[in-house]
Amino acid sequence: MDPQETDRIVISPEELSDAKIDETLELQRASMAGAIQPAQPEKKSALRLIYASWFYLMLAGAVGAFLGWAAIEPFFSDGILFTGKVESVEPDAYLGSHAGVTVQGNVTISGVAVWTIESQTTIIAPGKPPRRLQLTDLKPGDVVKVMGVIPKDSDLLIAVAIRVEPAGTPADSMISLSKLDIQQKLFGFLLFPVVACLVGLLVGAVEGIVCRTFARAAWCGGIGLVIGLVAGAISAVLGGLVFTLIGALGAGTMNPTASAGAFLMQMFRRGLAWTLVGMGMGLGQGFALKSGKMKLNGFIGGMVGGLVGGLLFDPIDLLLSNRELMQGAGLSRAVGITIVGAAVGLMIGLTDLLTRDAWLKVIAGPLQGKEFSFNRTPIRLGSSPKSDIYLFKDARIDPAHAVINKLRDTYEISDEESATGVFVNGQRIVRTRRLADGDLIQIGESQFKYSTKENRAS
């Protein structure tokens, strides 16, 4: 037998028609092409807005805050609120001065002694418009709805508003003031921890959801929920102390709208208190991914977001609430808390934009328009969902295709022995390549532009 015949390669008809041959040849052609395909012009579509981190973080924060408000609001009240029957009226009863105001006038309602302040307690009768009444207009047997407060270090109930209800309105025969007080304080305390944990859940998870890395979304969301709950509870205590202490400086009125100074003081103390509450809302993702920079971004974003929401709450309350109709601050609270959550997410996104030193922008591929900040290294790119940058639905990309590492004051990209290679500015890299601002990177069908803060304007 001719020795040369033993080296002959024989391809059977079945092998020749195998579709895998075409696929292999296509992969080899792409890997040996040596030239990057020009990026398609970026589409100016509103749908691409979803890949802007500041947008989806803002949306996640708003939704989380609203859900937290919706969970607590049915059990929340703006003070002591109940409906009872008038038993006696003593307009001349005098309690003296309390918290800088004169307390005079008492009405017993379903066993509860309710005190009034002539210049600040509103008494109204139903109708359009509601009719103002005096304490002496109330009669035993009248069914009334009471909105009141218990001042600090006191067991007195001072009415903010009393409204006479239509005849036949159901009323409790005996009111437990202590029970109402405990309920009001409990749900008042729970409001911000619940809001904070749901903001932490959605803000932590949204990055993974947008990038289709659902395992990371679940992990970061879960950590965000726990961190938000704990930090929210601690911050709620500190915020409550600040709110009370600063409020003591403006003692002398229960009505913050009595003067411009009182209203500004109310805005200031609420803004400062909500700043403390917001601090823990954006920490979850940083803790989950063990990134100090992301923790700092979340901390700063949460503080600024809380401050913005707190400052806006009272103006919104002034526009939307009507105490004469016994309408509490539920609507303004919904708007204000939703703004807090949105501001927390927005500020986290903007803080990242302002503080990052380098990033990749996807200019072609399924995630076109998405930007990835280098908040920690190494950054792994591949078709595995465990990758930091998950490049899905691309047969040309290996599970662990490339990795970016920090190299002193710059970054370098490494090819992890991938089948189809990594291209930088049209040239396939051998093993590693130091990145420079404006470099174009191609991995499979995905293309990225590398940018640094020194050339942010470009």
XYZ file of C-alpha atoms in Angstrom:
458
model
C 0.000 0.000 0.000
C 1.241 3.461 -0.852
C 2.321 5.187 2.430
C 0.762 8.405 1.230
C -2.652 6.768 1.156
C -2.516 6.211 4.910
C -2.349 10.014 5.416
C -5.354 10.699 3.248
C -8.270 12.473 4.946
C -11.591 10.951 4.018
C -14.816 12.957 4.540
C -18.002 10.989 4.339
C -21.166 12.430 2.708
C -22.847 12.528 6.171
C -20.000 14.625 7.620
C -20.007 16.930 4.626
C -23.688 17.722 5.102
C -23.370 18.232 8.863
C -24.554 21.784 9.782
C -21.862 22.014 12.460
C -19.200 22.301 9.760
C -20.658 25.558 8.489
C -20.934 26.851 12.050
C -17.294 25.964 12.812
C -16.054 27.577 9.605
C -18.040 30.719 10.399
C -16.506 30.919 13.861
C -13.006 30.463 12.446
C -13.647 33.089 9.794
C -14.797 35.564 12.457
C -11.821 34.849 14.686
C -9.325 35.276 11.833
C -10.976 38.274 10.257
C -8.645 40.656 12.076
C -10.973 43.588 11.622
C -13.759 44.961 13.783
C -17.051 45.581 12.095
C -18.080 49.233 12.144
C -20.641 49.956 14.867
C -24.138 50.707 13.766
C -25.344 54.235 14.569
C -26.931 54.242 18.004
C -30.694 54.316 17.793
C -32.288 57.322 19.443
C -35.189 55.341 20.825
C -37.080 56.047 24.010
C -36.740 52.328 24.757
C -32.971 52.835 25.161
C -33.688 55.048 28.159
C -34.279 51.897 30.186
C -30.538 51.181 29.970
C -29.597 54.512 31.598
C -28.691 53.610 35.185
C -30.035 56.859 36.633
C -33.419 56.152 34.985
C -33.980 52.557 36.032
C -32.601 53.213 39.533
C -34.962 56.179 39.871
C -37.900 54.075 38.674
C -36.994 51.184 40.999
C -36.676 53.529 43.979
C -40.035 55.157 43.238
C -41.849 51.818 42.865
C -40.249 50.413 46.023
C -41.153 53.490 48.066
C -44.733 53.516 46.801
C -45.190 49.822 47.621
C -43.808 50.447 51.114
C -46.244 53.321 51.622
C -49.161 51.219 50.306
C -48.333 48.397 52.738
C -48.388 50.643 55.828
C -50.830 53.432 54.964
C -54.063 51.466 55.747
C -52.851 51.139 59.349
C -51.211 54.558 59.645
C -52.784 57.688 61.061
C -51.621 61.278 61.382
C -52.207 61.207 65.102
C -55.046 59.870 67.246
C -58.104 59.385 65.040
C -61.473 58.020 66.195
C -65.239 58.489 65.968
C -67.199 58.764 69.228
C -70.224 60.253 70.918
C -70.129 63.523 72.877
C -70.897 62.961 76.571
C -70.200 66.384 78.059
C -68.865 69.814 77.072
C -66.934 72.134 79.392
C -65.910 75.253 77.448
C -64.545 76.975 80.578
C -62.324 74.081 81.726
C -58.816 75.446 82.051
C -55.696 73.289 81.966
C -53.124 76.065 81.855
C -50.139 76.488 79.596
C -48.714 73.415 77.890
C -45.848 73.451 75.389
C -46.150 77.208 75.155
C -49.888 77.353 74.385
C -52.967 77.913 76.553
C -55.154 74.808 76.779
C -58.746 75.735 77.594
C -61.977 73.893 76.791
C -62.732 70.217 77.280
C -65.172 67.786 75.697
C -65.595 64.181 76.815
C -66.094 61.846 73.854
C -66.781 58.140 74.434
C -64.929 58.244 77.742
C -61.942 60.254 76.455
C -61.209 63.752 77.731
C -60.382 65.816 74.664
C -58.820 69.240 75.234
C -58.964 72.101 72.758
C -56.928 75.193 71.985
C -59.097 78.067 70.872
C -56.735 79.474 68.262
C -55.627 76.110 66.810
C -58.388 73.500 67.190
C -60.784 73.453 64.226
C -64.422 72.484 64.926
C -66.624 72.050 61.865
C -70.047 70.808 60.775
C -70.580 68.858 57.541
C -71.645 70.671 54.412
C -70.294 72.385 51.337
C -68.435 74.392 52.336
C -67.945 73.062 55.899
C -69.328 75.385 58.571
C -67.108 76.549 61.419
C -68.373 75.912 64.943
C -67.491 76.901 68.473
C -66.950 74.406 71.268
C -70.255 75.527 72.790
C -72.046 74.367 69.617
C -71.306 70.738 70.491
C -74.108 68.911 72.345
C -74.218 65.617 74.263
C -75.260 62.851 71.896
C -73.525 64.392 68.846
C -71.383 61.902 66.909
C -68.026 63.470 66.112
C -64.791 62.471 64.472
C -61.649 63.572 66.310
C -58.132 64.096 65.002
C -55.772 64.774 67.893
C -52.225 64.536 69.201
C -50.682 63.538 72.499
C -47.842 65.968 73.279
C -44.487 64.541 74.329
C -44.260 63.551 78.024
C -48.015 63.912 78.416
C -51.130 61.743 78.569
C -53.383 64.549 77.326
C -55.231 64.382 74.031
C -55.331 67.777 72.333
C -57.666 68.034 69.354
C -56.346 69.340 66.065
C -59.822 69.054 64.513
C -63.308 67.923 65.539
C -65.947 67.281 62.900
C -69.655 66.719 63.621
C -70.830 63.634 61.704
C -74.327 63.123 60.213
C -76.951 61.546 62.452
C -76.804 57.752 62.435
C -73.032 57.559 61.917
C -71.631 54.557 63.858
C -69.568 55.531 66.905
C -67.525 53.584 69.455
C -69.108 53.679 72.890
C -65.764 53.476 74.684
C -62.374 54.524 73.287
C -59.037 53.175 74.542
C -56.676 56.110 74.155
C -53.637 54.047 75.109
C -54.424 51.437 72.448
C -54.834 54.078 69.755
C -51.587 55.734 70.873
C -49.624 52.463 70.687
C -51.060 51.645 67.249
C -50.243 55.096 65.926
C -46.658 54.968 67.233
C -46.078 51.402 66.037
C -47.125 51.976 62.439
C -45.532 55.411 62.481
C -42.246 53.704 63.368
C -42.687 50.891 60.821
C -43.363 53.224 57.893
C -39.766 54.073 57.036
C -38.169 50.662 57.730
C -40.747 49.071 55.401
C -40.217 51.772 52.773
C -36.429 51.494 53.143
C -36.393 47.700 52.801
C -38.539 47.741 49.649
C -36.486 50.553 48.113
C -33.361 48.557 49.009
C -34.882 45.421 47.447
C -35.746 47.000 44.096
C -32.716 49.310 43.830
C -30.478 46.344 44.639
C -32.167 44.010 42.169
C -32.816 46.297 39.201
C -29.267 46.195 37.780
C -29.405 42.415 37.569
C -32.900 42.521 36.079
C -31.859 44.954 33.330
C -28.769 42.855 32.519
C -30.670 39.516 32.730
C -28.455 38.253 35.563
C -31.377 37.113 37.668
C -29.347 35.187 40.245
C -27.427 38.375 41.007
C -30.682 40.335 41.052
C -32.081 37.964 43.685
C -28.897 38.105 45.774
C -28.450 41.878 45.612
C -32.183 42.453 46.118
C -32.236 40.196 49.188
C -29.213 41.915 50.734
C -30.755 45.287 49.891
C -33.979 44.287 51.655
C -32.172 43.234 54.847
C -29.823 46.235 54.882
C -32.716 48.587 54.146
C -34.837 47.128 56.945
C -32.079 47.323 59.571
C -30.706 50.684 58.456
C -34.235 52.029 58.035
C -35.125 51.071 61.608
C -31.973 52.649 63.049
C -32.351 55.742 60.897
C -36.037 56.037 61.804
C -35.100 56.235 65.493
C -32.388 58.830 64.836
C -34.618 60.758 62.440
C -37.443 60.769 64.986
C -35.119 62.160 67.662
C -33.882 64.893 65.332
C -37.433 65.750 64.287
C -38.541 66.014 67.931
C -35.503 67.943 69.181
C -35.606 70.519 66.409
C -39.371 70.738 66.804
C -38.869 71.740 70.433
C -37.060 74.867 69.222
C -40.238 75.984 67.489
C -42.586 75.191 70.379
C -45.623 77.367 70.749
C -47.838 76.112 67.961
C -49.267 72.816 66.792
C -49.899 74.334 63.381
C -46.746 74.635 61.215
C -48.661 76.834 58.751
C -49.341 79.476 61.415
C -46.405 81.528 60.117
C -43.736 81.421 57.437
C -41.076 80.843 60.086
C -42.936 77.889 61.587
C -43.448 76.376 58.134
C -39.763 76.724 57.189
C -38.762 75.198 60.526
C -41.087 72.248 59.820
C -39.543 71.772 56.356
C -36.022 71.965 57.766
C -36.516 69.422 60.542
C -38.371 66.987 58.304
C -35.721 67.296 55.584
C -32.953 66.595 58.102
C -34.847 63.669 59.622
C -35.576 62.121 56.215
C -31.912 62.589 55.248
C -31.026 60.214 58.077
C -33.762 57.804 57.035
C -32.605 57.770 53.393
C -28.994 56.854 54.205
C -29.655 53.123 54.418
C -31.873 52.769 51.355
C -29.117 52.483 48.740
C -26.487 50.395 50.546
C -27.702 46.918 49.587
C -25.955 46.430 46.242
C -22.624 47.671 47.620
C -22.774 45.159 50.488
C -23.941 42.333 48.209
C -21.106 42.876 45.712
C -18.565 43.885 48.379
C -17.849 47.161 46.623
C -16.788 50.085 48.798
C -17.425 52.525 45.977
C -20.984 51.291 45.474
C -21.611 51.559 49.224
C -20.414 55.170 49.137
C -22.559 55.957 46.090
C -25.600 54.416 47.779
C -24.936 56.271 51.029
C -24.554 59.669 49.348
C -27.466 59.054 46.983
C -29.715 57.979 49.851
C -28.869 61.047 51.939
C -29.474 63.510 49.125
C -32.641 61.705 48.062
C -34.000 61.735 51.612
C -33.242 65.441 51.955
C -35.038 66.280 48.695
C -38.092 64.223 49.616
C -38.200 65.615 53.145
C -38.036 69.221 51.995
C -40.830 68.650 49.484
C -43.173 66.815 51.861
C -44.682 69.797 53.692
C -45.280 71.953 50.583
C -47.024 68.944 49.002
C -48.998 68.389 52.218
C -50.056 72.045 52.188
C -51.333 71.721 48.624
C -53.090 68.365 48.950
C -54.364 68.047 52.511
C -57.492 69.584 53.995
C -57.750 69.228 57.753
C -61.200 70.821 57.787
C -62.420 67.745 55.896
C -60.402 65.508 58.277
C -58.258 64.557 55.329
C -54.883 63.537 56.662
C -51.539 63.613 54.926
C -51.994 60.204 53.253
C -51.879 61.556 49.701
C -49.014 63.928 50.383
C -47.234 61.133 52.234
C -47.642 58.880 49.167
C -46.269 61.578 46.877
C -43.503 62.586 49.284
C -42.341 59.023 49.998
C -42.444 58.105 46.306
C -40.304 61.175 45.596
C -37.893 60.061 48.341
C -37.523 56.638 46.709
C -37.153 58.131 43.223
C -34.626 60.677 44.485
C -32.632 57.962 46.267
C -32.394 55.895 43.069
C -31.701 58.944 40.896
C -28.970 60.251 43.187
C -27.290 56.837 43.354
C -27.205 56.797 39.551
C -25.966 60.389 39.283
C -23.351 59.839 42.004
C -22.041 56.897 40.015
C -21.897 59.029 36.856
C -19.988 61.788 38.632
C -17.499 59.629 40.550
C -16.615 56.783 38.173
C -13.145 56.819 36.665
C -13.773 54.455 33.739
C -16.652 52.641 32.081
C -17.791 50.637 29.072
C -20.690 51.696 26.883
C -22.365 49.046 24.742
C -22.563 50.471 21.217
C -23.752 47.270 19.511
C -25.433 44.164 20.834
C -28.503 43.233 22.911
C -27.645 45.751 25.637
C -26.931 48.664 23.276
C -26.927 51.914 25.254
C -26.087 50.279 28.608
C -23.062 51.619 30.485
C -21.031 49.535 32.945
C -19.038 51.431 35.571
C -15.833 49.956 36.937
C -16.919 49.979 40.568
C -14.808 46.914 41.332
C -12.388 44.601 39.562
C -11.935 42.068 38.117
C -14.833 42.540 35.690
C -15.672 39.301 33.903
C -17.315 39.276 30.476
C -18.910 36.172 29.017
C -21.999 34.180 28.162
C -22.298 32.769 31.685
C -25.023 34.416 33.810
C -22.409 34.583 36.574
C -20.385 37.085 34.521
C -20.249 40.697 35.680
C -21.169 41.689 32.117
C -23.484 38.973 30.835
C -23.396 38.743 27.026
C -26.371 36.536 26.294
C -27.739 34.943 23.111
C -24.381 34.954 21.284
C -22.886 31.581 20.254
C -19.538 33.264 19.550
C -18.961 34.140 23.179
C -17.476 31.689 25.691
C -18.893 31.445 29.240
C -15.675 33.054 30.550
C -14.538 35.055 27.530
C -12.579 38.062 28.829
C -11.712 39.891 32.011
C -10.846 43.519 32.809
C -8.422 44.281 35.649
C -7.124 47.487 37.168
C -3.475 48.150 36.384
C -2.200 50.962 38.624
C -3.891 54.058 37.177
C -5.479 52.356 34.168
C -7.215 49.142 33.109
C -6.299 46.206 30.886
C -8.405 43.573 29.141
C -7.374 39.922 28.923
C -8.536 37.189 26.568
C -9.380 34.106 28.648
C -8.294 31.730 25.848
C -11.602 32.247 24.069
C -12.377 30.505 20.775
C -13.277 33.651 18.833
C -10.990 36.160 20.514
C -11.154 39.720 21.804
C -10.625 42.618 19.421
C -9.466 46.115 20.385
C -9.622 48.740 17.643
C -9.911 45.991 15.009
C -6.939 43.931 16.138
C -7.218 40.638 17.948
C -5.256 40.805 21.190
C -2.770 38.031 21.948
C -3.299 37.818 25.703
C -3.730 41.246 27.289
C -4.082 44.814 26.095
C -3.886 48.025 28.090
C -6.942 50.153 27.418
C -6.877 53.802 26.375
C -9.746 56.272 26.314
C -11.892 55.795 23.217
C -10.826 52.197 22.520
C -13.391 50.056 20.713
C -13.719 46.507 22.009
C -15.493 43.702 20.177
C -16.477 40.389 21.724
C -18.682 38.294 19.478
C -21.473 40.515 18.222
C -21.186 42.964 21.123
C -19.147 46.147 20.791
C -18.084 48.466 23.573
C -16.501 51.877 23.840
C -14.047 52.338 26.710
C -14.107 55.817 28.277
C -12.370 57.523 31.187
C -13.297 60.516 33.324
C -10.443 62.590 31.876
C -12.376 62.691 28.597
C -15.900 62.621 29.986
C -17.119 65.266 27.533
C -16.286 63.034 24.592
